[in-house]
Coordinates of C-alpha atoms and ligand atoms in Angstrom, one line a residue:
M1 CA 23.4 -10.7 33.6
K2 CA 26.7 -12.6 33.2
Y3 CA 27.1 -14.4 29.9
S4 CA 28.4 -17.4 31.8
E5 CA 24.9 -17.9 33.3
L6 CA 23.6 -18.3 29.7
A7 CA 26.4 -20.5 28.7
D8 CA 25.6 -22.8 31.6
V9 CA 22.0 -22.9 30.5
Y10 CA 23.0 -23.6 26.9
E11 CA 24.9 -26.6 28.2
K12 CA 21.9 -27.9 30.1
L13 CA 19.6 -27.4 27.1
E14 CA 22.0 -29.4 25.0
K15 CA 21.9 -32.3 27.4
T16 CA 18.1 -32.8 27.4
Q17 CA 15.8 -33.8 24.7
S18 CA 12.6 -33.1 26.7
K19 CA 10.8 -30.0 25.5
L20 CA 9.1 -29.6 28.9
E21 CA 12.5 -29.6 30.6
K22 CA 14.0 -27.2 28.1
A23 CA 11.1 -24.8 28.7
D24 CA 11.5 -25.1 32.5
I25 CA 15.3 -24.4 32.3
L26 CA 14.7 -21.3 30.2
A27 CA 11.8 -20.1 32.3
E28 CA 14.0 -20.1 35.3
L29 CA 16.6 -18.0 33.5
F30 CA 14.1 -15.7 32.0
S31 CA 12.6 -14.9 35.4
K32 CA 16.0 -13.9 36.7
A33 CA 16.7 -11.3 34.0
G34 CA 16.1 -7.6 34.5
S35 CA 13.9 -5.7 32.1
D36 CA 16.8 -4.5 30.0
D37 CA 18.5 -7.8 29.7
L38 CA 15.3 -9.9 29.0
P39 CA 14.8 -9.1 25.3
K40 CA 18.5 -9.7 24.6
L41 CA 18.3 -13.0 26.6
V42 CA 15.3 -14.2 24.7
F43 CA 17.0 -13.4 21.4
L44 CA 20.2 -15.2 22.4
A45 CA 18.3 -18.2 23.8
S46 CA 16.9 -18.7 20.3
G47 CA 20.3 -18.3 18.8
R48 CA 19.8 -15.0 17.2
V49 CA 20.3 -11.2 17.8
F50 CA 17.6 -9.9 15.4
P51 CA 13.9 -10.9 14.9
S52 CA 13.5 -13.6 12.3
Y53 CA 11.9 -11.1 9.9
S54 CA 14.8 -8.6 10.1
E55 CA 16.9 -8.0 7.0
E56 CA 20.0 -7.6 9.1
V57 CA 22.5 -10.4 8.8
I58 CA 25.5 -11.2 10.9
G59 CA 27.2 -12.6 7.8
I60 CA 30.4 -14.1 9.3
A61 CA 31.7 -17.2 7.5
D62 CA 33.9 -20.0 8.9
Q63 CA 37.1 -18.4 7.5
L64 CA 36.7 -15.1 9.2
M65 CA 35.8 -16.8 12.4
T66 CA 38.9 -19.0 12.2
K67 CA 41.0 -15.8 11.8
S68 CA 39.3 -14.1 14.7
I69 CA 39.9 -17.1 17.0
A70 CA 43.6 -17.1 16.0
R71 CA 43.9 -13.3 16.5
A72 CA 42.3 -13.5 20.0
T73 CA 44.3 -16.5 21.3
G74 CA 47.7 -16.0 19.7
F75 CA 47.7 -19.2 17.7
S76 CA 48.0 -19.2 13.9
A77 CA 44.9 -19.5 11.6
G78 CA 46.5 -22.7 10.3
E79 CA 46.5 -24.2 13.8
V80 CA 42.8 -23.2 14.3
E81 CA 41.9 -24.7 10.9
E82 CA 43.6 -28.0 11.8
K83 CA 41.6 -28.2 15.0
F84 CA 38.4 -27.4 13.1
K85 CA 39.1 -30.3 10.7
E86 CA 39.6 -32.6 13.7
T87 CA 36.5 -31.5 15.7
G88 CA 34.2 -30.5 12.8
D89 CA 33.0 -27.7 15.1
L90 CA 34.4 -24.2 15.2
G91 CA 32.8 -23.7 18.6
L92 CA 34.8 -26.5 20.1
S93 CA 37.9 -25.3 18.4
A94 CA 37.4 -21.9 19.8
S95 CA 37.0 -23.3 23.3
H96 CA 40.2 -25.3 22.9
F97 CA 42.3 -22.3 21.9
V98 CA 40.7 -20.0 24.5
E99 CA 41.7 -22.6 27.1
K100 CA 45.3 -22.7 25.9
R101 CA 45.6 -19.1 24.9
K102 CA 49.0 -17.6 24.8
Q103 CA 48.0 -14.1 25.7
R104 CA 45.5 -12.8 28.1
T105 CA 45.0 -9.1 27.8
L106 CA 45.0 -6.9 30.8
L107 CA 41.7 -5.6 29.7
S108 CA 40.0 -8.9 30.0
K109 CA 37.0 -8.8 32.3
E110 CA 33.9 -10.9 32.9
L111 CA 31.6 -11.0 29.9
T112 CA 28.1 -9.7 30.2
L113 CA 25.2 -10.8 28.2
E114 CA 24.8 -7.3 27.0
K115 CA 28.4 -7.1 25.7
V116 CA 28.1 -10.3 23.7
F117 CA 24.7 -9.2 22.3
E118 CA 25.9 -5.7 21.3
N119 CA 29.2 -6.9 19.7
I120 CA 27.4 -9.5 17.6
R121 CA 24.7 -7.0 16.6
E122 CA 27.4 -4.6 15.6
L123 CA 28.9 -7.1 13.2
S124 CA 25.9 -6.5 10.8
T125 CA 26.5 -2.8 10.6
I126 CA 30.1 -2.9 9.5
E127 CA 30.7 -2.1 5.8
G128 CA 33.4 -0.7 3.5
T129 CA 37.1 -0.6 3.8
R130 CA 38.8 -2.5 6.6
S131 CA 35.4 -4.1 7.4
Q132 CA 37.0 -7.5 7.8
K133 CA 39.5 -6.3 10.4
K134 CA 36.8 -4.4 12.3
K135 CA 34.6 -7.5 12.4
M136 CA 37.5 -9.6 13.6
D137 CA 38.2 -7.1 16.3
L138 CA 34.7 -7.3 17.6
I139 CA 34.7 -11.1 17.8
A140 CA 38.3 -11.2 19.2
E141 CA 37.3 -8.7 21.9
L142 CA 34.7 -11.2 23.1
F143 CA 37.1 -14.2 23.0
A144 CA 39.6 -12.1 24.9
S145 CA 37.3 -12.2 28.0
A146 CA 35.6 -15.5 27.3
E147 CA 36.0 -18.7 29.3
P148 CA 36.3 -21.8 27.1
K149 CA 32.6 -22.7 27.6
E150 CA 31.5 -19.2 26.6
A151 CA 33.7 -19.4 23.5
V152 CA 31.7 -22.4 22.2
Y153 CA 28.4 -20.6 22.3
I154 CA 29.8 -17.2 21.1
T155 CA 31.2 -18.9 18.1
R156 CA 28.0 -20.8 17.3
T157 CA 25.8 -17.7 17.8
V158 CA 28.0 -15.6 15.5
L159 CA 27.9 -18.4 12.9
E160 CA 24.1 -18.6 13.3
E161 CA 24.3 -22.3 14.2
L162 CA 23.5 -22.6 17.9
R163 CA 21.9 -26.0 17.6
I164 CA 20.5 -26.4 21.1
G165 CA 17.1 -27.5 20.0
V166 CA 15.1 -24.5 21.2
A167 CA 12.2 -24.1 18.8
R168 CA 9.7 -21.3 19.0
G169 CA 7.2 -23.4 21.0
I170 CA 9.8 -23.8 23.8
I171 CA 10.5 -20.1 24.0
R172 CA 6.8 -19.4 24.2
D173 CA 6.2 -22.0 26.9
A174 CA 9.1 -20.6 28.9
I175 CA 7.6 -17.1 28.7
V176 CA 4.3 -18.4 29.9
K177 CA 5.8 -20.2 32.8
A178 CA 8.2 -17.4 33.8
F179 CA 5.8 -14.5 33.8
L180 CA 2.2 -15.6 33.6
K181 CA 2.5 -18.5 36.0
P182 CA -0.6 -20.6 35.1
E183 CA -2.2 -22.5 38.0
D184 CA -3.7 -25.4 36.1
M185 CA -3.8 -26.9 32.7
E186 CA -6.8 -25.0 31.5
E187 CA -5.3 -21.7 32.5
K188 CA -2.0 -22.7 30.9
K189 CA -3.8 -23.5 27.6
K190 CA -5.5 -20.1 27.6
L191 CA -2.3 -18.2 28.5
T192 CA -0.3 -20.1 25.9
E193 CA -2.9 -19.1 23.2
V194 CA -2.7 -15.4 24.2
T195 CA 1.1 -15.5 24.1
E196 CA 1.1 -17.3 20.8
N197 CA -1.3 -14.7 19.4
A198 CA 0.9 -11.9 20.6
F199 CA 3.9 -13.5 18.9
N200 CA 1.9 -13.9 15.7
I201 CA 1.2 -10.2 15.6
T202 CA 4.6 -9.0 16.7
S203 CA 6.7 -11.8 15.1
D204 CA 9.2 -11.1 17.9
F205 CA 9.5 -13.1 21.2
S206 CA 11.8 -10.5 22.7
K207 CA 8.9 -8.0 22.7
V208 CA 6.4 -10.6 23.8
A209 CA 8.6 -11.6 26.8
K210 CA 9.1 -7.9 27.9
I211 CA 5.3 -7.3 27.7
A212 CA 4.6 -10.5 29.6
K213 CA 7.1 -9.5 32.3
E214 CA 6.0 -5.9 32.7
K215 CA 2.2 -6.0 32.0
G216 CA 1.2 -9.7 32.2
V217 CA -1.5 -11.3 30.2
K218 CA -3.5 -8.0 30.0
G219 CA -0.6 -6.5 28.2
L220 CA -0.3 -9.4 25.8
E221 CA -4.0 -9.2 25.0
K222 CA -3.6 -5.6 23.9
V223 CA -0.6 -6.2 21.6
E224 CA -1.2 -4.1 18.4
V225 CA -0.3 -4.4 14.8
K226 CA 2.7 -2.2 14.0
L227 CA 2.9 -1.2 10.4
G228 CA 6.2 -2.2 8.9
Q229 CA 6.5 -5.2 11.3
P230 CA 5.2 -8.3 9.6
M231 CA 2.6 -10.5 11.1
H232 CA 2.1 -14.2 10.7
V233 CA -0.7 -15.2 8.3
M234 CA -3.7 -17.5 8.2
L235 CA -3.5 -20.7 6.2
G236 CA -5.9 -23.3 5.0
E237 CA -6.6 -26.9 6.0
K238 CA -6.6 -29.4 3.2
V239 CA -9.8 -31.3 2.4
D240 CA -10.7 -33.9 -0.2
S241 CA -14.1 -32.7 -1.4
I242 CA -16.1 -29.5 -1.7
K243 CA -19.2 -31.5 -0.6
E244 CA -18.0 -32.2 2.9
I245 CA -17.5 -28.5 3.6
I246 CA -20.8 -27.4 2.1
D247 CA -22.6 -30.2 4.0
K248 CA -21.0 -28.9 7.3
F249 CA -21.3 -25.2 6.9
G250 CA -23.9 -24.5 4.2
K251 CA -23.1 -21.3 2.5
V252 CA -19.4 -20.7 2.1
A253 CA -17.2 -18.3 0.1
V254 CA -15.4 -20.2 -2.8
E255 CA -12.3 -18.4 -4.0
Y256 CA -9.7 -19.1 -6.6
K257 CA -6.5 -20.6 -5.0
Y258 CA -3.9 -18.7 -7.0
D259 CA -0.6 -20.3 -7.7
G260 CA 1.8 -17.5 -6.8
L261 CA 3.5 -15.8 -3.9
R262 CA 1.7 -14.8 -0.7
A263 CA 1.9 -11.1 -0.1
E264 CA 1.1 -9.4 3.2
I265 CA 0.9 -5.8 2.3
M266 CA 1.1 -3.0 4.8
K267 CA 0.4 0.6 4.0
K268 CA 1.0 3.7 6.1
G269 CA 0.5 6.9 4.2
D270 CA 3.0 6.8 1.3
K271 CA 5.0 3.9 2.7
I272 CA 4.2 0.4 1.5
W273 CA 5.7 -2.8 2.8
V274 CA 5.4 -6.2 1.1
F275 CA 6.2 -9.4 3.2
T276 CA 6.1 -13.0 2.1
R277 CA 4.5 -15.8 4.2
R278 CA 7.9 -16.4 5.8
L279 CA 8.0 -12.7 6.7
E280 CA 10.7 -11.7 4.3
N281 CA 10.5 -8.1 3.2
V282 CA 10.3 -8.2 -0.6
S283 CA 9.1 -4.5 -1.1
H284 CA 12.4 -3.8 -2.9
Q285 CA 11.9 -6.7 -5.3
F286 CA 8.4 -5.6 -6.3
P287 CA 8.4 -1.8 -7.1
D288 CA 5.5 -2.4 -9.5
L289 CA 3.4 -3.8 -6.7
V290 CA 4.3 -0.9 -4.4
E291 CA 3.1 1.5 -7.2
F292 CA -0.2 -0.5 -7.6
C293 CA -0.8 -0.3 -3.9
K294 CA -0.3 3.4 -3.7
K295 CA -3.0 3.8 -6.4
A296 CA -5.3 1.0 -5.4
L297 CA -5.4 0.9 -1.6
K298 CA -7.8 3.7 -0.5
P299 CA -7.3 3.7 3.3
D300 CA -4.5 5.7 4.7
E301 CA -3.4 2.8 6.9
C302 CA -4.2 -0.9 6.2
V303 CA -2.9 -4.4 6.1
V304 CA -4.2 -6.7 3.3
D305 CA -3.5 -10.2 2.3
G306 CA -3.1 -11.4 -1.3
E307 CA -1.3 -13.5 -3.9
I308 CA 1.1 -12.2 -6.5
L309 CA 1.1 -13.9 -9.9
A310 CA 3.5 -13.7 -12.7
I311 CA 1.8 -13.0 -16.0
D312 CA 2.8 -13.4 -19.6
P313 CA 3.7 -9.8 -20.8
K314 CA 2.2 -10.6 -24.2
T315 CA -1.0 -12.5 -23.4
G316 CA -1.7 -11.4 -19.8
Y317 CA -2.2 -15.0 -19.0
P318 CA -1.0 -16.3 -15.5
Q319 CA 2.4 -18.0 -15.6
P320 CA 3.6 -20.8 -13.4
F321 CA 5.1 -20.0 -10.1
Q322 CA 8.7 -20.7 -11.3
N323 CA 8.6 -17.6 -13.4
L324 CA 7.7 -15.4 -10.5
S325 CA 10.3 -17.0 -8.3
Q326 CA 13.0 -15.4 -10.4
R327 CA 11.9 -12.1 -9.0
I328 CA 11.7 -12.9 -5.3
H329 CA 15.4 -12.7 -4.3
R330 CA 16.7 -10.5 -7.0
K331 CA 19.0 -7.8 -6.0
Y332 CA 19.9 -6.2 -9.3
N333 CA 18.1 -5.3 -12.6
I334 CA 14.9 -5.1 -10.7
E335 CA 13.2 -2.6 -13.1
E336 CA 14.1 -4.7 -16.0
M337 CA 12.5 -7.8 -14.4
T338 CA 9.3 -5.9 -13.8
K339 CA 8.9 -5.6 -17.5
K340 CA 10.1 -9.1 -18.3
I341 CA 7.9 -10.8 -15.7
P342 CA 5.0 -8.5 -14.9
I343 CA 2.7 -9.3 -12.1
Q344 CA -0.9 -9.4 -11.1
V345 CA -2.1 -9.2 -7.5
N346 CA -5.3 -10.8 -6.2
I347 CA -6.3 -9.6 -2.7
F348 CA -8.4 -11.8 -0.5
D349 CA -8.4 -10.3 3.0
I350 CA -8.0 -7.3 5.1
M351 CA -6.7 -7.5 8.7
Y352 CA -6.2 -3.9 9.8
L353 CA -7.8 -0.6 8.8
N354 CA -6.9 2.9 10.1
G355 CA -5.9 1.9 13.6
E356 CA -8.4 -1.0 14.0
M357 CA -7.5 -4.6 14.0
L358 CA -10.1 -6.7 12.1
F359 CA -9.0 -10.2 13.1
D360 CA -12.2 -10.9 15.1
K361 CA -14.6 -9.7 12.5
P362 CA -16.3 -12.5 10.4
F363 CA -14.7 -13.3 7.1
N364 CA -17.7 -12.0 5.0
E365 CA -17.6 -8.7 6.9
R366 CA -13.9 -8.3 6.2
R367 CA -14.5 -9.0 2.6
K368 CA -17.0 -6.2 2.5
I369 CA -14.5 -3.8 4.1
L370 CA -12.0 -5.0 1.6
E371 CA -14.2 -4.3 -1.3
K372 CA -14.6 -0.7 -0.1
S373 CA -10.9 -0.3 0.5
V374 CA -9.6 -1.4 -2.9
K375 CA -9.9 0.6 -6.1
T376 CA -9.4 -2.1 -8.6
I377 CA -6.8 -1.8 -11.3
P378 CA -8.1 -4.4 -13.8
K379 CA -5.8 -7.4 -14.3
K380 CA -3.2 -5.8 -12.1
F381 CA -4.5 -5.2 -8.6
Q382 CA -7.9 -6.8 -8.0
L383 CA -9.9 -8.8 -5.5
A384 CA -9.6 -12.6 -5.5
K385 CA -12.4 -14.1 -7.6
Q386 CA -15.1 -15.3 -5.3
I387 CA -18.6 -16.7 -5.2
V388 CA -20.7 -17.3 -2.1
T389 CA -22.9 -20.4 -2.4
D390 CA -24.2 -23.6 -0.9
D391 CA -24.9 -25.1 -4.3
L392 CA -22.4 -27.9 -4.8
E393 CA -22.7 -27.8 -8.6
K394 CA -22.0 -24.1 -8.7
A395 CA -19.0 -24.5 -6.4
E396 CA -17.6 -27.4 -8.5
F397 CA -18.1 -25.5 -11.7
F398 CA -16.2 -22.6 -10.1
Y399 CA -13.4 -25.0 -9.1
K400 CA -13.1 -26.1 -12.7
Q401 CA -13.0 -22.6 -13.9
A402 CA -10.1 -21.9 -11.5
L403 CA -8.2 -24.9 -12.9
D404 CA -9.0 -23.8 -16.4
A405 CA -7.6 -20.4 -15.6
G406 CA -4.3 -22.1 -14.8
Q407 CA -4.8 -21.8 -11.0
E408 CA -4.2 -24.4 -8.3
G409 CA -7.7 -25.0 -7.0
V410 CA -10.1 -23.2 -4.7
F411 CA -10.3 -22.1 -1.1
L412 CA -13.6 -22.6 0.8
K413 CA -13.9 -20.0 3.5
V414 CA -16.3 -20.2 6.3
L415 CA -18.3 -17.0 6.3
D416 CA -18.2 -16.2 10.0
S417 CA -14.6 -17.3 10.6
K418 CA -12.2 -15.0 12.3
Y419 CA -8.7 -14.3 10.9
V420 CA -6.7 -16.8 12.9
F421 CA -2.9 -17.3 12.4
G422 CA -1.8 -20.7 11.0
R423 CA -4.0 -23.6 10.0
H424 CA -7.3 -24.0 11.8
V425 CA -10.6 -25.9 11.7
D426 CA -13.7 -23.9 10.9
G427 CA -11.7 -21.4 8.9
W428 CA -10.3 -21.8 5.5
Y429 CA -10.2 -25.0 3.5
K430 CA -8.3 -25.7 0.4
I431 CA -9.0 -28.1 -2.4
K432 CA -6.6 -28.8 -5.2
P433 CA -6.3 -31.8 -7.6
I434 CA -3.9 -34.3 -6.1
M435 CA -1.8 -35.1 -9.1
E436 CA 0.4 -38.1 -8.8
T437 CA 3.6 -37.8 -10.7
L438 CA 4.2 -39.7 -14.0
D439 CA 7.2 -41.5 -15.3
L440 CA 7.5 -40.7 -19.0
V441 CA 10.0 -41.3 -21.7
I442 CA 11.7 -38.6 -23.8
V443 CA 11.2 -39.3 -27.5
A444 CA 12.2 -36.0 -29.1
A445 CA 13.8 -32.7 -28.2
T446 CA 14.7 -29.3 -29.6
W447 CA 18.1 -27.5 -29.5
G448 CA 17.7 -24.3 -27.5
E449 CA 18.2 -20.8 -28.6
G450 CA 20.3 -17.9 -27.4
K451 CA 21.9 -18.8 -24.1
R452 CA 20.6 -22.3 -24.4
T453 CA 22.1 -23.3 -27.9
K454 CA 24.3 -25.8 -26.3
W455 CA 21.5 -27.7 -24.7
L456 CA 18.6 -29.7 -25.8
S457 CA 16.1 -27.6 -24.1
S458 CA 12.6 -28.8 -24.7
Y459 CA 11.6 -32.4 -24.5
V460 CA 8.7 -34.3 -26.0
L461 CA 7.4 -36.7 -23.3
A462 CA 5.6 -40.0 -24.1
C463 CA 3.7 -42.6 -22.3
R464 CA 3.6 -46.3 -23.3
D465 CA 0.7 -47.9 -25.2
Q466 CA 0.1 -50.9 -23.0
D467 CA -1.2 -52.9 -26.0
T468 CA 1.5 -52.3 -28.6
G469 CA 4.4 -51.2 -26.6
S470 CA 4.9 -48.1 -28.7
F471 CA 5.5 -44.7 -27.2
L472 CA 2.9 -42.0 -27.6
P473 CA 3.7 -38.3 -27.1
C474 CA 1.7 -36.6 -24.4
G475 CA 3.3 -33.3 -23.7
M476 CA 6.2 -31.0 -24.1
M477 CA 8.4 -29.9 -21.2
G478 CA 10.9 -27.0 -21.3
T479 CA 10.7 -25.3 -17.9
G480 CA 11.5 -26.4 -14.4
L481 CA 15.1 -27.3 -15.1
T482 CA 18.2 -25.7 -13.7
E483 CA 21.3 -25.1 -15.9
E484 CA 22.9 -28.2 -14.4
M485 CA 19.8 -30.3 -15.1
F486 CA 19.8 -29.1 -18.8
Q487 CA 23.4 -30.1 -19.0
V488 CA 22.9 -33.5 -17.5
V489 CA 19.8 -34.2 -19.6
T490 CA 21.6 -33.0 -22.8
D491 CA 24.6 -35.3 -22.0
T492 CA 22.3 -38.2 -21.5
L493 CA 20.2 -37.7 -24.6
K494 CA 23.0 -36.7 -27.1
P495 CA 24.2 -40.3 -27.8
L496 CA 20.6 -41.4 -28.3
I497 CA 19.8 -39.0 -31.2
T498 CA 18.5 -41.0 -34.2
E499 CA 17.5 -38.2 -36.5
E500 CA 18.1 -34.5 -36.8
K501 CA 16.0 -32.0 -38.7
G502 CA 16.9 -28.4 -38.1
K503 CA 16.8 -27.9 -34.4
E504 CA 14.5 -30.8 -33.8
V505 CA 15.9 -34.2 -33.0
K506 CA 14.4 -37.6 -32.5
I507 CA 15.6 -39.6 -29.5
K508 CA 15.7 -43.3 -28.9
P509 CA 13.2 -43.9 -26.1
R510 CA 15.6 -44.8 -23.3
V511 CA 15.5 -42.0 -20.8
V512 CA 12.7 -42.0 -18.2
V513 CA 11.9 -38.8 -16.3
E514 CA 9.6 -38.3 -13.4
V515 CA 7.3 -35.4 -14.2
A516 CA 4.8 -33.3 -12.1
Y517 CA 2.1 -31.4 -13.8
Q518 CA -0.9 -29.3 -13.1
E519 CA -3.5 -31.5 -14.8
I520 CA -4.2 -33.7 -17.8
Q521 CA -6.2 -32.4 -20.7
K522 CA -7.6 -34.0 -23.8
S523 CA -5.6 -33.0 -26.8
P524 CA -5.8 -33.6 -30.5
T525 CA -2.2 -32.5 -31.1
Y526 CA -0.6 -35.3 -29.2
E527 CA -0.7 -38.9 -30.4
A528 CA -1.7 -40.1 -26.9
G529 CA -4.9 -37.9 -27.2
Y530 CA -4.0 -36.4 -23.9
A531 CA -1.6 -33.7 -22.9
L532 CA 0.0 -32.7 -19.6
R533 CA -0.5 -29.1 -18.6
F534 CA 2.6 -27.4 -17.2
P535 CA 4.8 -30.4 -16.9
R536 CA 7.8 -30.0 -14.7
M537 CA 10.7 -32.3 -14.4
L538 CA 11.4 -33.7 -11.0
R539 CA 14.3 -36.0 -11.9
V540 CA 15.8 -38.3 -14.4
R541 CA 15.1 -41.9 -13.4
E542 CA 18.5 -43.2 -14.3
A543 CA 18.9 -46.5 -12.7
D544 CA 15.5 -47.4 -11.3
R545 CA 13.2 -47.4 -14.2
S546 CA 13.4 -48.7 -17.8
P547 CA 11.2 -47.4 -20.6
D548 CA 9.0 -50.4 -20.6
E549 CA 8.1 -49.7 -17.0
C550 CA 7.1 -46.1 -17.7
D551 CA 3.5 -45.0 -17.3
T552 CA 0.9 -46.2 -19.7
L553 CA -1.8 -44.5 -21.7
E554 CA -4.3 -46.4 -19.5
R555 CA -2.9 -44.7 -16.4
L556 CA -3.1 -41.3 -18.1
K557 CA -6.8 -41.9 -18.9
K558 CA -7.5 -43.0 -15.4
L559 CA -5.8 -39.9 -13.9
Y560 CA -7.7 -37.7 -16.4
K561 CA -11.0 -39.2 -15.2
S562 CA -10.1 -38.8 -11.6
Q563 CA -9.9 -35.0 -12.2
G564 CA -13.6 -35.2 -12.7
R565 CA -13.7 -33.4 -16.0
E566 CA -14.9 -36.2 -18.3
G567 CA -17.2 -35.5 -21.2
Ligands
AMP601 P1 -0.7 -24.1 0.7 O1 0.6 -23.4 0.4 O2 -1.1 -25.2 -0.3 O3 -0.9 -24.5 2.1 O4 -1.8 -23.0 0.4 C1 -1.8 -21.8 1.1 C2 -1.4 -20.6 0.2 O5 -2.4 -20.4 -0.8 C3 -1.4 -19.3 0.9 O6 -0.2 -19.1 1.6 C4 -1.6 -18.3 -0.2 O7 -0.3 -18.0 -0.7 C5 -2.2 -19.1 -1.3 N1 -3.5 -18.6 -1.8 C6 -3.9 -18.5 -3.1 N2 -5.1 -18.0 -3.2 C7 -5.6 -17.8 -2.0 C8 -6.8 -17.4 -1.5 N3 -7.9 -17.0 -2.3 N4 -7.0 -17.3 -0.1 C9 -6.0 -17.7 0.7 N5 -4.8 -18.1 0.3 C10 -4.6 -18.2 -1.0

């Protein structure tokens, strides 16, 4: 297929806002493509050359693109930069210079879709010495044959900013229309579901399109889990009360809702993959988890679903998510981090076992299979805490236990529900306390240690006694701040210090901060009589709130009661 055909379609897509029209335009193009071109076309139509879960990156920044345009067209990088400043869009700049180009190579020939796709893909494989030059050559080679319109979209695709408003639903609908040709609305709905499901399993529309073209709906229905290729996951609907779910379904499974990172774990013999909910491969970041899996997962092949928690290396107690987040994108010192921030994994589902997909089995049956498949490593790799009950009191008690254990809440899972991707009724329901944020005043602080000596790094928060106007401490906050925030807060507090004793300082109550927290507890240690659990700073309320407008003890009491743990 000629790349110009795609460029024409991009242009049409840019001109319409209508999703229906966009899907129609794409369907027409998809149905024209041959089997070899189709996967490439589907990728390019979504502005990419790799599936979203792939670790490959094109990795070309504006600067290198500017140089490539210059090299291909015979203008200087300075001239291209000027144009970029003027248009704000490198794609348009590329098109301008391609139109005016000073040299047209003899080799120039009509661009094919394949050529564009392959050259862009190749960019991700180039490393080492002279890699910049090699990358420029690949891009310049495309520009050498490109028409101005094509140059716009080549540039944007390489920079990974196509911006033609083609979301995943549009690609899916275009595939349905092009290859499955539904005859009425009902059929369209069913075929759309099958296509969506195939995408959820493969996470790759280029594959889905090829199967739809070659094997139709029957092929899509037979799409299989491939170990190493992440699938989408099931999520929960939010509900306000446990009662409404027990009233509707009777006996349900009540599980801890752990406050950590979703892990989709795939095992094939010795090989273990760990993917996040956004399908990022984090196996490399969690070598400890990989080791647990090798010992704890009994089947030769399986896919299980769970939640990774950070734990305190001394106490073994779960830590807030922020601690774990330091491990997620880490590239270096990974071994060291496994010691500094050890983890615990709680597994709650199994979707695949030795060649068999378990999506259609009821939840309680999957749980039984899971129990047989996991050899628990206590406190490290275990099954999610669960009770099965229709007794509201028991369920609520369990919910409180989950909160006491520092977790977010509970999931209520319908016993005969299938594993369905995304959020669905009659599946999983989640309950967590809806904590409104509080505006509190900083009344004292402590100078930090080590790397933090230059900052005031933990803050005593206070609410206002509505009767006397005095400020009553109700918690201490030291986490949740970035380095910049520490600096800003320190700069703001320093002039307000009234007393200094060792590392501790008292602060004039002037600075109001908005704070999120896990819950409010009764506390004899704080003057307010209440303490915030895991307070996290959201922002300093600089201009919009004065200390006498901050939240009162009365409000704290009310929020405490609303958690339903009075007594
Ligand atoms: P939310 O992010 O609030 O929509 O909640 C969904 C997330 O809760 C999932 O993606 C999981 O990471 C997490 N989670 C924690 N515990 C469980 C559990 N027992 N079952 C299912 N998901 C859980």
